PDB file of C-alpha atoms in Angstrom:
ATOM      1  CA  MET P 136     145.516 -11.306  75.601  1.00 46.00           C
ATOM      2  CA  SER P 137     144.719 -10.905  71.467  1.00 45.00           C
ATOM      3  CA  ARG P 138     142.071  -9.098  71.767  1.00 45.00           C
ATOM      4  CA  ILE P 139     142.796  -6.475  74.400  1.00 45.00           C
ATOM      5  CA  SER P 140     146.308  -6.114  71.896  1.00 44.00           C
ATOM      6  CA  GLY P 141     144.260  -5.813  69.381  1.00 45.00           C
ATOM      7  CA  TRP P 142     141.712  -3.231  70.963  1.00 40.00           C
ATOM      8  CA  ALA P 143     144.458  -1.338  72.279  1.00 41.00           C
ATOM      9  CA  VAL P 144     146.072  -1.499  68.372  1.00 39.00           C
ATOM     10  CA  CYS P 145     143.038   0.413  67.062  1.00 39.00           C
ATOM     11  CA  CYS P 146     142.367   2.746  69.866  1.00 40.00           C
ATOM     12  CA  ALA P 147     146.321   3.588  69.329  1.00 40.00           C
ATOM     13  CA  LEU P 148     145.903   4.372  65.322  1.00 38.00           C
ATOM     14  CA  LEU P 149     142.542   6.290  65.958  1.00 39.00           C
ATOM     15  CA  LEU P 150     144.535   8.093  68.505  1.00 40.00           C
ATOM     16  CA  VAL P 151     147.458   8.539  65.836  1.00 38.00           C
ATOM     17  CA  ILE P 152     145.026   9.739  62.937  1.00 40.00           C
ATOM     18  CA  GLY P 153     143.174  12.104  65.079  1.00 43.00           C
ATOM     19  CA  SER P 154     146.551  13.578  66.136  1.00 43.00           C
ATOM     20  CA  ALA P 155     147.593  14.303  62.795  1.00 44.00           C
ATOM     21  CA  GLY P 156     144.512  15.449  61.420  1.00 46.00           C
ATOM     22  CA  CYS P 157     144.650  18.508  64.944  1.00 45.00           C
ATOM     23  CA  SER P 158     148.082  18.834  63.769  1.00 44.00           C
ATOM     24  CA  SER P 159     147.861  19.635  60.527  1.00 43.00           C
ATOM     25  CA  SER P 160     145.503  22.253  61.789  1.00 42.00           C
ATOM     26  CA  ARG P 161     147.266  23.716  64.281  1.00 43.00           C
ATOM     27  CA  SER P 162     150.291  24.240  61.500  1.00 43.00           C
ATOM     28  CA  GLY P 163     147.895  25.928  59.560  1.00 44.00           C
ATOM     29  CA  GLY P 164     148.659  28.725  61.968  1.00 45.00           C
ATOM     30  CA  ASP P 165     152.088  28.797  61.800  1.00 45.00           C
ATOM     31  CA  GLN P 166     152.323  30.424  58.516  1.00 46.00           C
ATOM     32  CA  THR P 167     153.927  33.993  57.721  1.00 46.00           C
ATOM     33  CA  ALA P 168     151.179  37.130  57.086  1.00 46.00           C
ATOM     34  CA  GLY P 169     152.140  36.846  53.419  1.00 46.00           C
ATOM     35  CA  SER P 170     150.952  33.205  53.009  1.00 45.00           C
ATOM     36  CA  SER P 171     147.303  31.674  52.176  1.00 45.00           C
ATOM     37  CA  THR P 172     145.229  28.640  52.691  1.00 45.00           C
ATOM     38  CA  ALA P 173     142.170  27.621  50.343  1.00 44.00           C
ATOM     39  CA  THR P 174     140.636  27.572  53.773  1.00 42.00           C
ATOM     40  CA  PRO P 175     140.108  31.666  53.807  1.00 43.00           C
ATOM     41  CA  THR P 176     139.011  31.741  50.247  1.00 44.00           C
ATOM     42  CA  VAL P 177     136.008  29.425  50.757  1.00 43.00           C
ATOM     43  CA  SER P 178     135.468  31.019  54.057  1.00 41.00           C
ATOM     44  CA  ALA P 179     135.767  34.850  52.137  1.00 44.00           C
ATOM     45  CA  SER P 180     133.514  33.692  49.380  1.00 42.00           C
ATOM     46  CA  SER P 181     130.552  31.638  51.243  1.00 41.00           C
ATOM     47  CA  THR P 182     130.486  35.105  53.843  1.00 41.00           C
ATOM     48  CA  GLU P 183     130.259  37.356  50.264  1.00 42.00           C
ATOM     49  CA  GLN P 184     127.044  35.029  49.328  1.00 45.00           C
ATOM     50  CA  SER P 185     125.496  35.048  52.537  1.00 43.00           C
ATOM     51  CA  THR P 186     125.559  39.035  53.096  1.00 47.00           C
ATOM     52  CA  PRO P 187     122.063  40.129  52.330  1.00 50.00           C
ATOM     53  CA  PRO P 188     121.324  43.037  49.812  1.00 49.00           C
ATOM     54  CA  PRO P 189     121.925  46.542  50.787  1.00 55.00           C
ATOM     55  CA  VAL P 190     118.308  48.141  53.145  1.00 64.00           C
ATOM     56  CA  PRO P 191     116.468  50.721  50.164  1.00 66.00           C
ATOM     57  CA  GLY P 192     116.436  53.828  51.042  1.00 74.00           C
ATOM     58  CA  PRO P 193     113.640  55.871  52.683  1.00 88.00           C
ATOM     59  CA  PRO P 194     110.507  55.848  49.997  1.00 91.00           C
ATOM     60  CA  VAL P 195     109.958  59.429  47.686  1.00 94.00           C
ATOM     61  CA  VAL P 196     106.102  60.916  48.207  1.00 96.00           C
ATOM     62  CA  ALA P 197     105.465  62.708  45.676  1.00 96.00           C
ATOM     63  CA  GLU P 198     102.731  64.475  44.111  1.00 97.00           C
ATOM     64  CA  GLY P 199     102.356  63.782  40.191  1.00 96.00           C
ATOM     65  CA  PRO P 200     100.180  61.503  37.562  1.00 97.00           C
ATOM     66  CA  CYS P 201     101.633  58.049  37.758  1.00 97.00           C
ATOM     67  CA  PRO P 202     104.103  56.976  34.451  1.00 95.00           C
ATOM     68  CA  TYR P 203     102.479  53.779  33.732  1.00 95.00           C
ATOM     69  CA  LEU P 204      98.082  54.495  34.643  1.00 96.00           C
ATOM     70  CA  ASP P 205      96.759  56.870  32.832  1.00 97.00           C
ATOM     71  CA  THR P 206      94.137  59.363  35.407  1.00 98.00           C
ATOM     72  CA  GLY P 207      91.577  59.311  32.772  1.00 98.00           C
ATOM     73  CA  TYR P 208      92.132  55.364  32.104  1.00 98.00           C
ATOM     74  CA  VAL P 209      91.227  54.920  36.064  1.00 98.00           C
ATOM     75  CA  GLU P 210      88.198  56.708  36.462  1.00 98.00           C
ATOM     76  CA  LEU P 211      86.432  55.475  33.172  1.00 98.00           C
ATOM     77  CA  THR P 212      87.033  51.614  34.203  1.00 97.00           C
ATOM     78  CA  ILE P 213      86.105  52.295  38.133  1.00 97.00           C
ATOM     79  CA  GLY P 214      83.552  54.710  37.456  1.00 97.00           C
ATOM     80  CA  GLN P 215      85.260  57.281  40.441  1.00 97.00           C
ATOM     81  CA  ARG P 216      86.575  60.529  39.603  1.00 98.00           C
ATOM     82  CA  ILE P 217      89.809  60.753  40.900  1.00 98.00           C
ATOM     83  CA  GLY P 218      91.128  64.081  42.263  1.00 98.00           C
ATOM     84  CA  ARG P 219      94.862  63.052  42.946  1.00 98.00           C
ATOM     85  CA  VAL P 220      97.683  61.046  42.490  1.00 98.00           C
ATOM     86  CA  GLU P 221     100.638  59.930  44.383  1.00 98.00           C
ATOM     87  CA  THR P 222     103.782  58.103  43.313  1.00 98.00           C
ATOM     88  CA  ILE P 223     106.165  56.676  45.791  1.00 97.00           C
ATOM     89  CA  THR P 224     109.245  55.977  44.368  1.00 95.00           C
ATOM     90  CA  VAL P 225     111.467  53.545  46.294  1.00 90.00           C
ATOM     91  CA  GLN P 226     115.159  52.244  45.259  1.00 86.00           C
ATOM     92  CA  GLY P 227     115.445  48.871  43.491  1.00 81.00           C
ATOM     93  CA  GLN P 228     112.504  49.631  42.037  1.00 86.00           C
ATOM     94  CA  PRO P 229     111.005  49.421  38.596  1.00 87.00           C
ATOM     95  CA  ALA P 230     108.911  52.108  38.962  1.00 92.00           C
ATOM     96  CA  PRO P 231     107.035  53.897  41.526  1.00 95.00           C
ATOM     97  CA  ASP P 232     104.016  52.786  43.355  1.00 97.00           C
ATOM     98  CA  CYS P 233     101.150  55.010  42.856  1.00 98.00           C
ATOM     99  CA  VAL P 234      97.884  55.787  45.018  1.00 98.00           C
ATOM    100  CA  LEU P 235      94.601  57.330  43.409  1.00 99.00           C
ATOM    101  CA  TYR P 236      92.950  58.895  45.077  1.00 99.00           C
ATOM    102  CA  ARG P 237      88.810  60.055  45.275  1.00 98.00           C
ATOM    103  CA  LEU P 238      87.924  63.157  45.536  1.00 97.00           C
ATOM    104  CA  ASP P 239      87.153  62.807  49.428  1.00 97.00           C
ATOM    105  CA  GLU P 240      91.277  62.300  49.300  1.00 97.00           C
ATOM    106  CA  THR P 241      90.341  58.329  49.993  1.00 98.00           C
ATOM    107  CA  ALA P 242      92.002  55.689  48.042  1.00 98.00           C
ATOM    108  CA  ALA P 243      90.430  54.148  45.307  1.00 98.00           C
ATOM    109  CA  VAL P 244      93.312  52.326  43.854  1.00 98.00           C
ATOM    110  CA  THR P 245      96.456  51.472  45.195  1.00 98.00           C
ATOM    111  CA  ILE P 246      99.417  49.965  42.656  1.00 98.00           C
ATOM    112  CA  ASP P 247     102.456  48.246  45.039  1.00 97.00           C
ATOM    113  CA  LEU P 248     105.089  46.753  43.010  1.00 95.00           C
ATOM    114  CA  THR P 249     107.776  44.516  44.424  1.00 94.00           C
ATOM    115  CA  PRO P 250     110.823  42.843  43.617  1.00 93.00           C
ATOM    116  CA  TYR P 251     111.697  39.671  44.942  1.00 94.00           C
ATOM    117  CA  ALA P 252     115.227  37.687  44.419  1.00 94.00           C
ATOM    118  CA  ASP P 253     113.242  35.219  42.475  1.00 95.00           C
ATOM    119  CA  PRO P 254     110.035  34.565  40.579  1.00 96.00           C
ATOM    120  CA  ILE P 255     109.109  31.613  43.106  1.00 96.00           C
ATOM    121  CA  ALA P 256     109.492  34.012  46.076  1.00 96.00           C
ATOM    122  CA  ALA P 257     107.277  36.347  44.262  1.00 96.00           C
ATOM    123  CA  GLN P 258     104.623  33.514  43.621  1.00 95.00           C
ATOM    124  CA  ASN P 259     104.557  33.281  47.020  1.00 95.00           C
ATOM    125  CA  ALA P 260     104.135  36.570  48.380  1.00 96.00           C
ATOM    126  CA  ALA P 261     101.518  36.661  45.703  1.00 96.00           C
ATOM    127  CA  LEU P 262      99.813  33.836  47.260  1.00 94.00           C
ATOM    128  CA  ALA P 263     100.145  35.141  50.884  1.00 95.00           C
ATOM    129  CA  LEU P 264      98.955  38.276  50.148  1.00 95.00           C
ATOM    130  CA  VAL P 265      95.898  37.217  48.492  1.00 94.00           C
ATOM    131  CA  THR P 266      94.700  33.931  51.070  1.00 89.00           C
ATOM    132  CA  ALA P 267      94.006  30.768  49.429  1.00 87.00           C
ATOM    133  CA  ALA P 268      90.579  31.854  49.590  1.00 88.00           C
ATOM    134  CA  ALA P 269      91.306  33.806  46.762  1.00 93.00           C
ATOM    135  CA  LEU P 270      89.970  33.288  42.634  1.00 94.00           C
ATOM    136  CA  PRO P 271      93.565  32.145  41.165  1.00 95.00           C
ATOM    137  CA  VAL P 272      94.706  34.648  38.438  1.00 95.00           C
ATOM    138  CA  THR P 273      96.980  32.178  35.494  1.00 93.00           C
ATOM    139  CA  ASP P 274      95.871  35.189  32.216  1.00 95.00           C
ATOM    140  CA  ILE P 275      97.614  37.781  33.658  1.00 95.00           C
ATOM    141  CA  GLY P 276     101.816  37.986  34.242  1.00 94.00           C
ATOM    142  CA  ASP P 277     102.684  34.002  35.092  1.00 95.00           C
ATOM    143  CA  TYR P 278     100.749  33.958  37.986  1.00 92.00           C
ATOM    144  CA  GLY P 279      98.675  34.953  41.272  1.00 96.00           C
ATOM    145  CA  GLY P 280      95.034  35.291  42.662  1.00 97.00           C
ATOM    146  CA  VAL P 281      92.380  37.907  43.132  1.00 97.00           C
ATOM    147  CA  LEU P 282      90.590  38.460  46.320  1.00 97.00           C
ATOM    148  CA  VAL P 283      87.136  40.205  46.417  1.00 97.00           C
ATOM    149  CA  SER P 284      86.126  41.017  50.549  1.00 95.00           C
ATOM    150  CA  PRO P 285      83.704  43.664  51.245  1.00 96.00           C
ATOM    151  CA  GLY P 286      84.436  46.978  50.048  1.00 96.00           C
ATOM    152  CA  GLN P 287      87.837  46.036  48.355  1.00 97.00           C
ATOM    153  CA  THR P 288      89.328  43.853  46.293  1.00 98.00           C
ATOM    154  CA  LEU P 289      93.498  42.692  46.346  1.00 98.00           C
ATOM    155  CA  LEU P 290      94.332  41.872  42.632  1.00 98.00           C
ATOM    156  CA  ALA P 291      98.021  39.978  43.010  1.00 98.00           C
ATOM    157  CA  VAL P 292      99.813  38.943  40.064  1.00 98.00           C
ATOM    158  CA  THR P 293     104.029  38.250  39.772  1.00 97.00           C
ATOM    159  CA  ALA P 294     105.748  39.296  36.299  1.00 96.00           C
ATOM    160  CA  GLY P 295     109.043  37.030  36.863  1.00 95.00           C
ATOM    161  CA  PRO P 296     110.830  38.147  40.409  1.00 95.00           C
ATOM    162  CA  LEU P 297     108.147  41.097  40.390  1.00 95.00           C
ATOM    163  CA  LEU P 298     104.796  40.971  42.230  1.00 96.00           C
ATOM    164  CA  VAL P 299     102.249  43.445  41.241  1.00 97.00           C
ATOM    165  CA  SER P 300      99.002  43.955  44.293  1.00 98.00           C
ATOM    166  CA  VAL P 301      96.231  46.228  42.909  1.00 98.00           C
ATOM    167  CA  SER P 302      94.437  46.829  45.572  1.00 98.00           C
ATOM    168  CA  MET P 303      90.861  48.430  45.123  1.00 98.00           C
ATOM    169  CA  ASN P 304      87.949  50.583  47.008  1.00 98.00           C
ATOM    170  CA  GLN P 305      85.289  48.236  45.080  1.00 97.00           C
ATOM    171  CA  GLU P 306      83.910  44.268  45.095  1.00 97.00           C
ATOM    172  CA  SER P 307      85.675  44.020  41.514  1.00 95.00           C
ATOM    173  CA  SER P 308      87.697  41.527  40.191  1.00 96.00           C
ATOM    174  CA  LEU P 309      87.136  42.541  36.171  1.00 97.00           C
ATOM    175  CA  GLN P 310      88.290  46.102  37.273  1.00 97.00           C
ATOM    176  CA  ALA P 311      90.906  45.440  39.097  1.00 98.00           C
ATOM    177  CA  ARG P 312      92.273  42.574  36.366  1.00 97.00           C
ATOM    178  CA  GLU P 313      91.989  45.752  33.841  1.00 98.00           C
ATOM    179  CA  LEU P 314      94.174  47.866  35.352  1.00 98.00           C
ATOM    180  CA  GLY P 315      96.245  44.619  36.398  1.00 97.00           C
ATOM    181  CA  THR P 316      96.668  43.375  33.487  1.00 97.00           C
ATOM    182  CA  THR P 317      97.280  47.693  32.030  1.00 97.00           C
ATOM    183  CA  VAL P 318     100.319  47.765  34.526  1.00 97.00           C
ATOM    184  CA  LEU P 319     101.959  44.683  32.909  1.00 96.00           C
ATOM    185  CA  GLU P 320     102.031  45.897  29.398  1.00 96.00           C
ATOM    186  CA  ALA P 321     103.109  49.376  30.548  1.00 95.00           C
ATOM    187  CA  LEU P 322     105.894  47.799  32.641  1.00 91.00           C
ATOM    188  CA  PRO P 323     109.361  46.688  31.118  1.00 82.00           C
ATOM    189  CA  PRO P 324     110.171  43.302  30.744  1.00 77.00           C
ATOM    190  CA  PRO P 325     111.422  41.716  34.149  1.00 68.00           C
TER     191      PRO P 325
END
């Protein structure tokens, strides 16, 4: 009999503790409109932190010189004539992207600047761009890689939270590295 009464006491105790917790959470709803509790404040701050950043506006494409890469320098570096240059400005970027076109209107060099929330995210994005087949690049920016494939080269390096990718219509890691170094030197530090 004492076993049953001990069991009953234990269950009754759990019921009382559980009811006390429920009644205190219910009593929060009986507060007046002017009062506040710590729970809504915590919820509000966690909601603010989880809100994604605003979506940037549409890119603005314009003809004109690349602000951080001289056309004459590009022509000498890659050995091709450049017919025109497009800049693509996206809100939130430190500088516009640049596309340098050959005289036949095919893209010779494309520079893409992509800011990330932190350096690790930028490095992961760089590695995703060039894949595991890329040669590692540790002497330009913070980290990255260069991938040479038939008819093109892609260099993706980071400087803090900024990903800089250089795409060329030639198979030359040396030329891509020279262009990437020049771009990083011309940009303001992150």
